[in-house]
GROMACS .gro file of C-alpha atoms in nm:
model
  356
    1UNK     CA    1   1.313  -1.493   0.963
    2UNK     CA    2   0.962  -1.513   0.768
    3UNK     CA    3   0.835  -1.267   1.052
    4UNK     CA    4   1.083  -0.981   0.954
    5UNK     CA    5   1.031  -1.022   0.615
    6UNK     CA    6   0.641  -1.011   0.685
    7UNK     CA    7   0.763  -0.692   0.887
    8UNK     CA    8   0.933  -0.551   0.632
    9UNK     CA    9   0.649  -0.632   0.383
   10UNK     CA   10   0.387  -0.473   0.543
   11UNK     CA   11   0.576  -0.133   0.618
   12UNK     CA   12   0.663  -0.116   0.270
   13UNK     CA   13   0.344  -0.164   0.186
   14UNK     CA   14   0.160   0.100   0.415
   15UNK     CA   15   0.448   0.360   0.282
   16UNK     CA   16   0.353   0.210  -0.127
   17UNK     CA   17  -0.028   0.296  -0.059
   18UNK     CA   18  -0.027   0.596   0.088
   19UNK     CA   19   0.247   0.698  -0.159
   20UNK     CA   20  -0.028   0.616  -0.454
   21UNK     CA   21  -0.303   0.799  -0.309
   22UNK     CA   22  -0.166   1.101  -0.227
   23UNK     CA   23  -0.026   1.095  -0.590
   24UNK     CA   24  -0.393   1.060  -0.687
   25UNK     CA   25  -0.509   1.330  -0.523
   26UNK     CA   26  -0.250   1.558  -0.733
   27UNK     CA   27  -0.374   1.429  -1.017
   28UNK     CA   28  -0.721   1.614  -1.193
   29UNK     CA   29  -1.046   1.443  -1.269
   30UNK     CA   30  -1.286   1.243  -1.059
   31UNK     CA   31  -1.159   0.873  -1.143
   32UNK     CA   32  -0.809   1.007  -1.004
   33UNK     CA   33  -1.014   1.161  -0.682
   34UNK     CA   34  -1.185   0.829  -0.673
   35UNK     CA   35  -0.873   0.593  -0.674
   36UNK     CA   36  -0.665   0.841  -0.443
   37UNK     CA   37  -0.988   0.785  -0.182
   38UNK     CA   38  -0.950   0.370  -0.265
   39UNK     CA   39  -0.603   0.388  -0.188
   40UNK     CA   40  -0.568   0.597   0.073
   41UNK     CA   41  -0.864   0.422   0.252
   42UNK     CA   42  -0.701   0.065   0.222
   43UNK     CA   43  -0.384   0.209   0.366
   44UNK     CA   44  -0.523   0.346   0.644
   45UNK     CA   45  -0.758   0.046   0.715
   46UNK     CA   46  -0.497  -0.206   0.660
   47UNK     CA   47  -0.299   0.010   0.894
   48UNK     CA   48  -0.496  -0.072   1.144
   49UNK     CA   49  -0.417  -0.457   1.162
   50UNK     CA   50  -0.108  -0.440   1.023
   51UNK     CA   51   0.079  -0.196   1.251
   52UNK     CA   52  -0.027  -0.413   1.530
   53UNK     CA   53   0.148  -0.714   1.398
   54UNK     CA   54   0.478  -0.508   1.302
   55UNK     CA   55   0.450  -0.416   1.648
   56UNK     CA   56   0.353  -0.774   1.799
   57UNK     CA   57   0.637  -0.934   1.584
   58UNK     CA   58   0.888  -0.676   1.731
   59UNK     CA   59   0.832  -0.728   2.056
   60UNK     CA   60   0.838  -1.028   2.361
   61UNK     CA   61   0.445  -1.059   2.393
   62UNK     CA   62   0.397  -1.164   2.057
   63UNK     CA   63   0.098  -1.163   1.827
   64UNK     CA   64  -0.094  -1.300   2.105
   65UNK     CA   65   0.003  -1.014   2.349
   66UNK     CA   66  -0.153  -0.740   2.121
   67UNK     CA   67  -0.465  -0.986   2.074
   68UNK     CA   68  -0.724  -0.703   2.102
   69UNK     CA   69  -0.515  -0.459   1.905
   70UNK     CA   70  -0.547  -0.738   1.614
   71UNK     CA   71  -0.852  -0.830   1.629
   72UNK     CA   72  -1.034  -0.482   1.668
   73UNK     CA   73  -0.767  -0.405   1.392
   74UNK     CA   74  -0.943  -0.672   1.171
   75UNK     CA   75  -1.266  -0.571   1.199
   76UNK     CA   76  -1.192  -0.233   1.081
   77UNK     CA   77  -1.016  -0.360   0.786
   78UNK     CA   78  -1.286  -0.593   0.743
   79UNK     CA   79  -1.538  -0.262   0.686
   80UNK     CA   80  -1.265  -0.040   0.512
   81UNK     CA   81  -1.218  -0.297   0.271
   82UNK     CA   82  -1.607  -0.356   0.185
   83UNK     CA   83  -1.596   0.048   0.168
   84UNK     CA   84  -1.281   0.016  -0.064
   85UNK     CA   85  -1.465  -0.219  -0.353
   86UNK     CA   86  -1.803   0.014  -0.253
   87UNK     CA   87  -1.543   0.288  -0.429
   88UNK     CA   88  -1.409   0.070  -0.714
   89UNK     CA   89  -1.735   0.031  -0.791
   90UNK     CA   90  -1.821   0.347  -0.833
   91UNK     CA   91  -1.480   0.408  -1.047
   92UNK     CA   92  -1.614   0.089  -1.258
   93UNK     CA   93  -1.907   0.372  -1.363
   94UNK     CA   94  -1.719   0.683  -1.375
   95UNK     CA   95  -1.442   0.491  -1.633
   96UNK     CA   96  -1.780   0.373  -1.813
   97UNK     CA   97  -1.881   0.000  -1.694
   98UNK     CA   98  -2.215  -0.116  -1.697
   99UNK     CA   99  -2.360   0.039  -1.365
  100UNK     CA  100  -2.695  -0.054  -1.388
  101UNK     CA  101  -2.961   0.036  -1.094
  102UNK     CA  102  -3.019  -0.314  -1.049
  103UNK     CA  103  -2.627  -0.392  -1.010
  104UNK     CA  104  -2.589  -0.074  -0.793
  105UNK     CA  105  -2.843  -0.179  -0.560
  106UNK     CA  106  -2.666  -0.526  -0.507
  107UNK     CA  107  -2.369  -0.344  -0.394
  108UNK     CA  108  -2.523  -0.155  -0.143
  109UNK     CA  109  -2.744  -0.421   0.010
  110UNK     CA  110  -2.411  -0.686   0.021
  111UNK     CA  111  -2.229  -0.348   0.142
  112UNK     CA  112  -2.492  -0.339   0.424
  113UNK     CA  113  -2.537  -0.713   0.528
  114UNK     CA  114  -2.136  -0.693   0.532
  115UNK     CA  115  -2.117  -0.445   0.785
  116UNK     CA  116  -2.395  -0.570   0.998
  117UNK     CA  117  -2.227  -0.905   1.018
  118UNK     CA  118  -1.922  -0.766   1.095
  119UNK     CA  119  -2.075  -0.528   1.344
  120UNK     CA  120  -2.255  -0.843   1.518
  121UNK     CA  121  -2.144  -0.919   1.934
  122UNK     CA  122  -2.066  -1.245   1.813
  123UNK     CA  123  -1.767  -1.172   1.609
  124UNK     CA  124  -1.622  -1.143   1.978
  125UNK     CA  125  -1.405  -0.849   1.855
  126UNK     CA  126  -1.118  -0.753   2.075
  127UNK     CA  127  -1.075  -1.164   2.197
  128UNK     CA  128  -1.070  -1.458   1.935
  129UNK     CA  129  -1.355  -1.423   1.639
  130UNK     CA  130  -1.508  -1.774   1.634
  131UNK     CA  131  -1.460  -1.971   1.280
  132UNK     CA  132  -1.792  -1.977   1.178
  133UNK     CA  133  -1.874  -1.622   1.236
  134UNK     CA  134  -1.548  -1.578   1.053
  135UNK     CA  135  -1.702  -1.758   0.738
  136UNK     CA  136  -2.055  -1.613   0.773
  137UNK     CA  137  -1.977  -1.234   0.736
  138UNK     CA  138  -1.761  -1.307   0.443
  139UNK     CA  139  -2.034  -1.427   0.228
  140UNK     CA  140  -2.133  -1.073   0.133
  141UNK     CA  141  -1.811  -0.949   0.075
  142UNK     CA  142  -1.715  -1.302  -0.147
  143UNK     CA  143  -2.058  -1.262  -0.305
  144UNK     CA  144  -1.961  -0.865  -0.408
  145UNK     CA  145  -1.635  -0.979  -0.518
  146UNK     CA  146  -1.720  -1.253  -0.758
  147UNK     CA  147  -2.025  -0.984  -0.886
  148UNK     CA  148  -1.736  -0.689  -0.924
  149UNK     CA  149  -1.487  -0.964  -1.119
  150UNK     CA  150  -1.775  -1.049  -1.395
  151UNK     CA  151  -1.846  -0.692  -1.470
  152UNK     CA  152  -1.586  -0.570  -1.486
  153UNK     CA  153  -1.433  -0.874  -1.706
  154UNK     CA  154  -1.778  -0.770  -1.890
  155UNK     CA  155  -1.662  -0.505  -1.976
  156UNK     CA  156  -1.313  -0.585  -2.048
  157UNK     CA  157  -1.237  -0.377  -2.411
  158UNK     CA  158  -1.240  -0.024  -2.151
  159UNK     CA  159  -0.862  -0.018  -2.098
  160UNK     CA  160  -0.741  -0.151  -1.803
  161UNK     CA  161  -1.059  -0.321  -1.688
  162UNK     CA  162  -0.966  -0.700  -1.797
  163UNK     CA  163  -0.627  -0.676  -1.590
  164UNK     CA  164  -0.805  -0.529  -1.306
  165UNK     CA  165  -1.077  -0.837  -1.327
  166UNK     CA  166  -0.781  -1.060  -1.321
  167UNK     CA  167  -0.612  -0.908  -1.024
  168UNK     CA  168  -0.952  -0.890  -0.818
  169UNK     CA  169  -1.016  -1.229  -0.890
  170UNK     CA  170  -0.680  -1.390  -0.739
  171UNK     CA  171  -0.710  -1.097  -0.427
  172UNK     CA  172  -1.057  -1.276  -0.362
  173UNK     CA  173  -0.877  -1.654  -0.439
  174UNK     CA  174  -0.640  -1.554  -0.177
  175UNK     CA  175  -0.823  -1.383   0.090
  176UNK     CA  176  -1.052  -1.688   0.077
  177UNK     CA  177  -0.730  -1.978   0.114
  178UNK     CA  178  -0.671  -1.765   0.413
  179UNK     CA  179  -1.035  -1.708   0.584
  180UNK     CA  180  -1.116  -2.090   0.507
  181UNK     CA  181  -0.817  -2.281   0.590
  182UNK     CA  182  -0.561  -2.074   0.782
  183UNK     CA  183  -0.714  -2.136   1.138
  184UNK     CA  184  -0.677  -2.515   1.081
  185UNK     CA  185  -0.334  -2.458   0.883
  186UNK     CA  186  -0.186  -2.165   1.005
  187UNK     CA  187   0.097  -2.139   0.750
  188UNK     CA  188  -0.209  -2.052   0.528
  189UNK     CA  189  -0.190  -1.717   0.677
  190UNK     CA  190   0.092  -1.622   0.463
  191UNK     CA  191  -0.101  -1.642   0.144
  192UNK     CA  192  -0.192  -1.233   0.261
  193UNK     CA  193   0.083  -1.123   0.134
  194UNK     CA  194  -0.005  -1.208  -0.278
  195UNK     CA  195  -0.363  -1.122  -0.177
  196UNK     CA  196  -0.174  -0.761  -0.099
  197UNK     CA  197   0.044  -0.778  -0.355
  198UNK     CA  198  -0.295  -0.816  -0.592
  199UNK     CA  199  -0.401  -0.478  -0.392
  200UNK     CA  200  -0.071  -0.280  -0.497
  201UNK     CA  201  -0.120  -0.409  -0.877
  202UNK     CA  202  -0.464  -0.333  -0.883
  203UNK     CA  203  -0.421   0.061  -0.780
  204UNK     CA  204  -0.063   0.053  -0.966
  205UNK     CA  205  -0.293  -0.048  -1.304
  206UNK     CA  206  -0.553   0.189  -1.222
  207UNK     CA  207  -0.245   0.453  -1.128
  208UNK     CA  208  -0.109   0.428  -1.492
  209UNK     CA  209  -0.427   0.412  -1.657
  210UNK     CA  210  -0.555   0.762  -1.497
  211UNK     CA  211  -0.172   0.920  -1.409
  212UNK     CA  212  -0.043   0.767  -1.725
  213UNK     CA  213   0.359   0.723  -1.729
  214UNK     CA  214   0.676   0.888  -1.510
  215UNK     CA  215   0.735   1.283  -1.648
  216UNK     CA  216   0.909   1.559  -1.558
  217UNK     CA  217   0.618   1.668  -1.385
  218UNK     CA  218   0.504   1.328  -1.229
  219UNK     CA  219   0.868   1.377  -1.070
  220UNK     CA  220   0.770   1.728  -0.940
  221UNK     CA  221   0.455   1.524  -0.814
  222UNK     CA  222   0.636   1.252  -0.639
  223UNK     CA  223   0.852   1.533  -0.474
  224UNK     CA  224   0.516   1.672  -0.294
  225UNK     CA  225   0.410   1.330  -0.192
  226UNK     CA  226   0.750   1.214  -0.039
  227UNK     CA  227   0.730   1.568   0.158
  228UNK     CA  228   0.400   1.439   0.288
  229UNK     CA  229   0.516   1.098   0.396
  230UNK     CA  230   0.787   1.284   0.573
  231UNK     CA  231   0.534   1.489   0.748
  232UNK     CA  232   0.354   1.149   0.809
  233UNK     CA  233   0.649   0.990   0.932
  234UNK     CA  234   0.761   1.281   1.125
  235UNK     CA  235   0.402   1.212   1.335
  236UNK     CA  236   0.424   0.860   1.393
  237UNK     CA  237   0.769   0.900   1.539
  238UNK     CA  238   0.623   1.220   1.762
  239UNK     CA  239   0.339   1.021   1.853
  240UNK     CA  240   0.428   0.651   1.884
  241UNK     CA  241   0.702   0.765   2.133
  242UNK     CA  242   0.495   0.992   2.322
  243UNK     CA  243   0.243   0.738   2.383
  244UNK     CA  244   0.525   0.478   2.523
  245UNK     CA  245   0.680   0.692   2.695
  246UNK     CA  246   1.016   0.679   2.531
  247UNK     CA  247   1.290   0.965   2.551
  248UNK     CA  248   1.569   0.780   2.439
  249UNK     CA  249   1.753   0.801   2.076
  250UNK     CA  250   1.607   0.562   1.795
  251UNK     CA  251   1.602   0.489   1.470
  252UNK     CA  252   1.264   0.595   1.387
  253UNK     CA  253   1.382   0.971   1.433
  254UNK     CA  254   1.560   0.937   1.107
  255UNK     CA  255   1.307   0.789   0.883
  256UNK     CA  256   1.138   1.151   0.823
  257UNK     CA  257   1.439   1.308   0.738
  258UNK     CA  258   1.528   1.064   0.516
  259UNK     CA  259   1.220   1.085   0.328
  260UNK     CA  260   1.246   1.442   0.343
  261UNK     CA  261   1.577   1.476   0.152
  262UNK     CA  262   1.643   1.131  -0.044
  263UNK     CA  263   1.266   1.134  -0.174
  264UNK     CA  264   1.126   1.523  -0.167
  265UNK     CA  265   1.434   1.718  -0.182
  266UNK     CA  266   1.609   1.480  -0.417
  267UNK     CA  267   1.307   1.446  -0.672
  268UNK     CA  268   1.235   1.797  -0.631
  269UNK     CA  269   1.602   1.818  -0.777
  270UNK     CA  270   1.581   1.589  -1.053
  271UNK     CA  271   1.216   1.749  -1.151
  272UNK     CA  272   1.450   2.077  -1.189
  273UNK     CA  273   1.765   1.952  -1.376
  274UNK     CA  274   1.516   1.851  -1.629
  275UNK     CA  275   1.361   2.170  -1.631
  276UNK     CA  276   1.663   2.321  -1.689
  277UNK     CA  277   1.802   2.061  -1.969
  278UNK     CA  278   1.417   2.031  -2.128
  279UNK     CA  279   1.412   1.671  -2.095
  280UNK     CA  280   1.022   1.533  -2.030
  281UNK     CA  281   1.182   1.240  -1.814
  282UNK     CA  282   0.956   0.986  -1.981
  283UNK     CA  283   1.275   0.803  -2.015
  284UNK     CA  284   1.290   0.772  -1.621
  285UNK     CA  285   0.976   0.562  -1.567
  286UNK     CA  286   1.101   0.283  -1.457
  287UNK     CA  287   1.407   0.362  -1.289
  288UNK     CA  288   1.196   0.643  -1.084
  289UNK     CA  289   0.989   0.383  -0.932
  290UNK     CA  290   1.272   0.210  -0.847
  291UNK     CA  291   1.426   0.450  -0.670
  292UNK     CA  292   1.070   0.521  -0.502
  293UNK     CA  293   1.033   0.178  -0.389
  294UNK     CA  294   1.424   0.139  -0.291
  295UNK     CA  295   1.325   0.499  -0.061
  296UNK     CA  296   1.060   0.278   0.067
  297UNK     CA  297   1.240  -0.033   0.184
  298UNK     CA  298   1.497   0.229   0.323
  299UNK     CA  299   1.266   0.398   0.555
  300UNK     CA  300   1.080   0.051   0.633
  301UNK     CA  301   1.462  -0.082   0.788
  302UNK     CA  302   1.439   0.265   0.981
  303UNK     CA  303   1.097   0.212   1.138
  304UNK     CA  304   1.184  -0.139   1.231
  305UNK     CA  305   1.497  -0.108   1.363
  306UNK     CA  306   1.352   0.211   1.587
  307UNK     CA  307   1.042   0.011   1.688
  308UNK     CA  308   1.211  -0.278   1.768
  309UNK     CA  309   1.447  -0.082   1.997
  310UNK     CA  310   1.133   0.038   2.184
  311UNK     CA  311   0.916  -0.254   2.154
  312UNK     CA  312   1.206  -0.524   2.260
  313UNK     CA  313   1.272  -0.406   2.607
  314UNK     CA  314   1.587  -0.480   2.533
  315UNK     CA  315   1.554  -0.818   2.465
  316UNK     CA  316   1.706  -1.027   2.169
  317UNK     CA  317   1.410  -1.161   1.976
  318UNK     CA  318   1.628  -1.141   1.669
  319UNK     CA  319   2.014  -1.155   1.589
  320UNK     CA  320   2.144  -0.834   1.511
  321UNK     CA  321   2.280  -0.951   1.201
  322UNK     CA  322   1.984  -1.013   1.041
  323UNK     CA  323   1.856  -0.705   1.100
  324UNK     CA  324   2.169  -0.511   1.026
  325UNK     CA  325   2.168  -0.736   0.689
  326UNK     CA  326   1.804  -0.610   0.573
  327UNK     CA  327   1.890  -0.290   0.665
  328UNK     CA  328   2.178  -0.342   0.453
  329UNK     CA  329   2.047  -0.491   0.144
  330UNK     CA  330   1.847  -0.141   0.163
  331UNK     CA  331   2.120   0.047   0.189
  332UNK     CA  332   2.290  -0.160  -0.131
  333UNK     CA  333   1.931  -0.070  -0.372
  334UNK     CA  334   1.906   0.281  -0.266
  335UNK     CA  335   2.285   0.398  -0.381
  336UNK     CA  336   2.226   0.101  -0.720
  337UNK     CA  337   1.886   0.326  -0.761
  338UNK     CA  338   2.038   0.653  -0.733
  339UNK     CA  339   2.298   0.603  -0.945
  340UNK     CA  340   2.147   0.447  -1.174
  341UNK     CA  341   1.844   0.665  -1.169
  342UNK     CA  342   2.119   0.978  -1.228
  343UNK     CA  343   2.281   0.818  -1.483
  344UNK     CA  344   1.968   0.785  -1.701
  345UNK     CA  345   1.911   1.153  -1.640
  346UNK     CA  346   2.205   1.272  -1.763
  347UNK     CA  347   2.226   0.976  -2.092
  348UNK     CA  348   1.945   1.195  -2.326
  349UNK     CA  349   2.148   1.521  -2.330
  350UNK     CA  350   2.492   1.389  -2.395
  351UNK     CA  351   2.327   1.131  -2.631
  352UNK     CA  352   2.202   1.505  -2.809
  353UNK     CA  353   2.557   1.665  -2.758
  354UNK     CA  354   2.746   1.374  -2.964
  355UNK     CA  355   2.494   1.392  -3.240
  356UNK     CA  356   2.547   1.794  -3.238
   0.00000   0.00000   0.00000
């Protein structure tokens, strides 16, 4: 059960990032350019090793039949992430942090020993990376890591920066539980999924802080982005069944359409009705990321079910129930979400028609 919740995790995830960074790059100013590049980067880096293991969980071989997948997978995330805190730190300057030459030339010379070491034959990339070597080309990236939490805690009074100090600090805590003790203890693996968890906080703090909170317009926004992750989704489904070779119906053919009308054509709507009713929608901010992230979950049940189908061979790794359940409990948030997400819409006119 853990694995289709990890499954589930991860695709919501991936669909999360993505969502945030092509927000960002809708939004003006050069910290906004900067985070949308952090985030999309991650996404597509963590992509990398994580679609492999959605894939290795849904089907007979395992994780250990898509061994080189994985592991090449982690050595790109292992570079995309150094590249990713390379870009926080220049955000840490643009927002105003102490950016010294000195502190700037530590980041590029940890930068570089980081991606030597990870570039070295002996990681064995593609078979099983040997402990040691797994320990040795993390020291850089630790080392940057603990030198990115104290500045930015330095500098904690610029908003935003304290929280963000906190939240790199546990990613690091995590990341290092797993690195250090997960090949003796493999249940240690797991602790990924706060150390990503401390990823979606950090961009969603550095989201509000440069996006600020939910509008009208921010809906008009999210309306462009969920087209894009249609169009996104719309090529993975083209692609990923080209390259298997696999004609028959599935699941993931409906995950871009569904983004396409529950998330574009259905913000695009609400960004409208309060054009037409002159509401601002900051009363929506929460219950528009709810309905976001419900749209998210949705699609994730979509993609599983439709790899899973092609992945499987037919064979019953899982019982149907369970999957039908997930898939349910998405269905349940989506139609709460919308509802609720509706209802909130329509509460500050009447509220304005009783007081007339």
């Amino acid at each position: 059960m853990f694995k289709i919740v990890e499954v589930y995790f991860d695709l919501v995830y991936l669909l999360l990032m993505m969502g945030f960074g092509l927000a960002l790059l809708l939004e003006k100013g050069k910290r906004a350019k900067l985070l949308a590049a952090m985030a999309i980067l991650l996404d597509l880096g963590d992509a990398c090793h994580l679609l492999p293991r959605v894939y290795g969980h849904l089907s007979p071989g395992g994780l250990a039949g898509n061994q080189m997948y994985l592991s090449y997978g982690q050595m790109i995330t292992s570079l995309t992430m150094s590249v990713f805190y390379l870009l926080y730190f220049y955000y840490y300057r643009v927002a105003g942090g102490k950016a010294t030459k000195e502190r700037q030339w530590l980041i590029y010379g940890l930068l570089a020993l980081r991606v030597v070491l990870v570039l070295l034959p002996g990681n064995n990339w593609g078979g099983e990376s040997p402990y040691a070597m797994g320990l040795i080309r993390n020291i850089p990236f630790l080392i940057m890591g603990l030198a990115l939490v104290a500045w930015t805690y330095g500098d904690g009074k610029i908003p935003g920066f304290k929280r963000a100090s906190y939240l790199i600090a546990a990613s690091f805590f995590f990341y290092a539980l797993v690195v250090i003790v997960s090949p003796f203890i493999p249940a240690f693996g797991a602790f990924m999924l706060p150390k990503t968890v401390c990823y979606i906080l950090l961009v969603d703090c550095l989201y509000e802080k440069e996006a600020g909170k939910i509008n009208e317009r921010k809906i008009g926004k999210g309306a462009v982005v969920c087209l894009e992750l249609g169009l996104l989704l719309g090529a993975l489904y083209r692609e990923f069944t080209r390259i298997n070779g696999f004609t028959e119906r599935t699941t993931l053919s409906l995950a871009h359409p569904h983004m396409l009308l529950l998330g574009a054509v259905f913000s695009f709507a609400l960004f409208l009705y309060l054009r037409v009713e002159k509401q601002d929608g900051r009363n929506l901010h929460r219950n528009y990321r709810f309905y976001l992230l419900t749209i998210y979950y949705f699609i994730a049940s979509l993609v599983i079910r439709g790899i899973y189908t092609l992945a499987s061979g037919g064979a019953a790794l899982y019982p149907d129930a369970a999957l039908s359940g997930m898939a349910g409990l998405g269905h349940i948030a989506l139609t709460v979400s919308m509802i609720a997400l509706t209802l909130k819409a329509r509460k500050e006119p009447e509220a304005m028609e009783q007081t007339a």
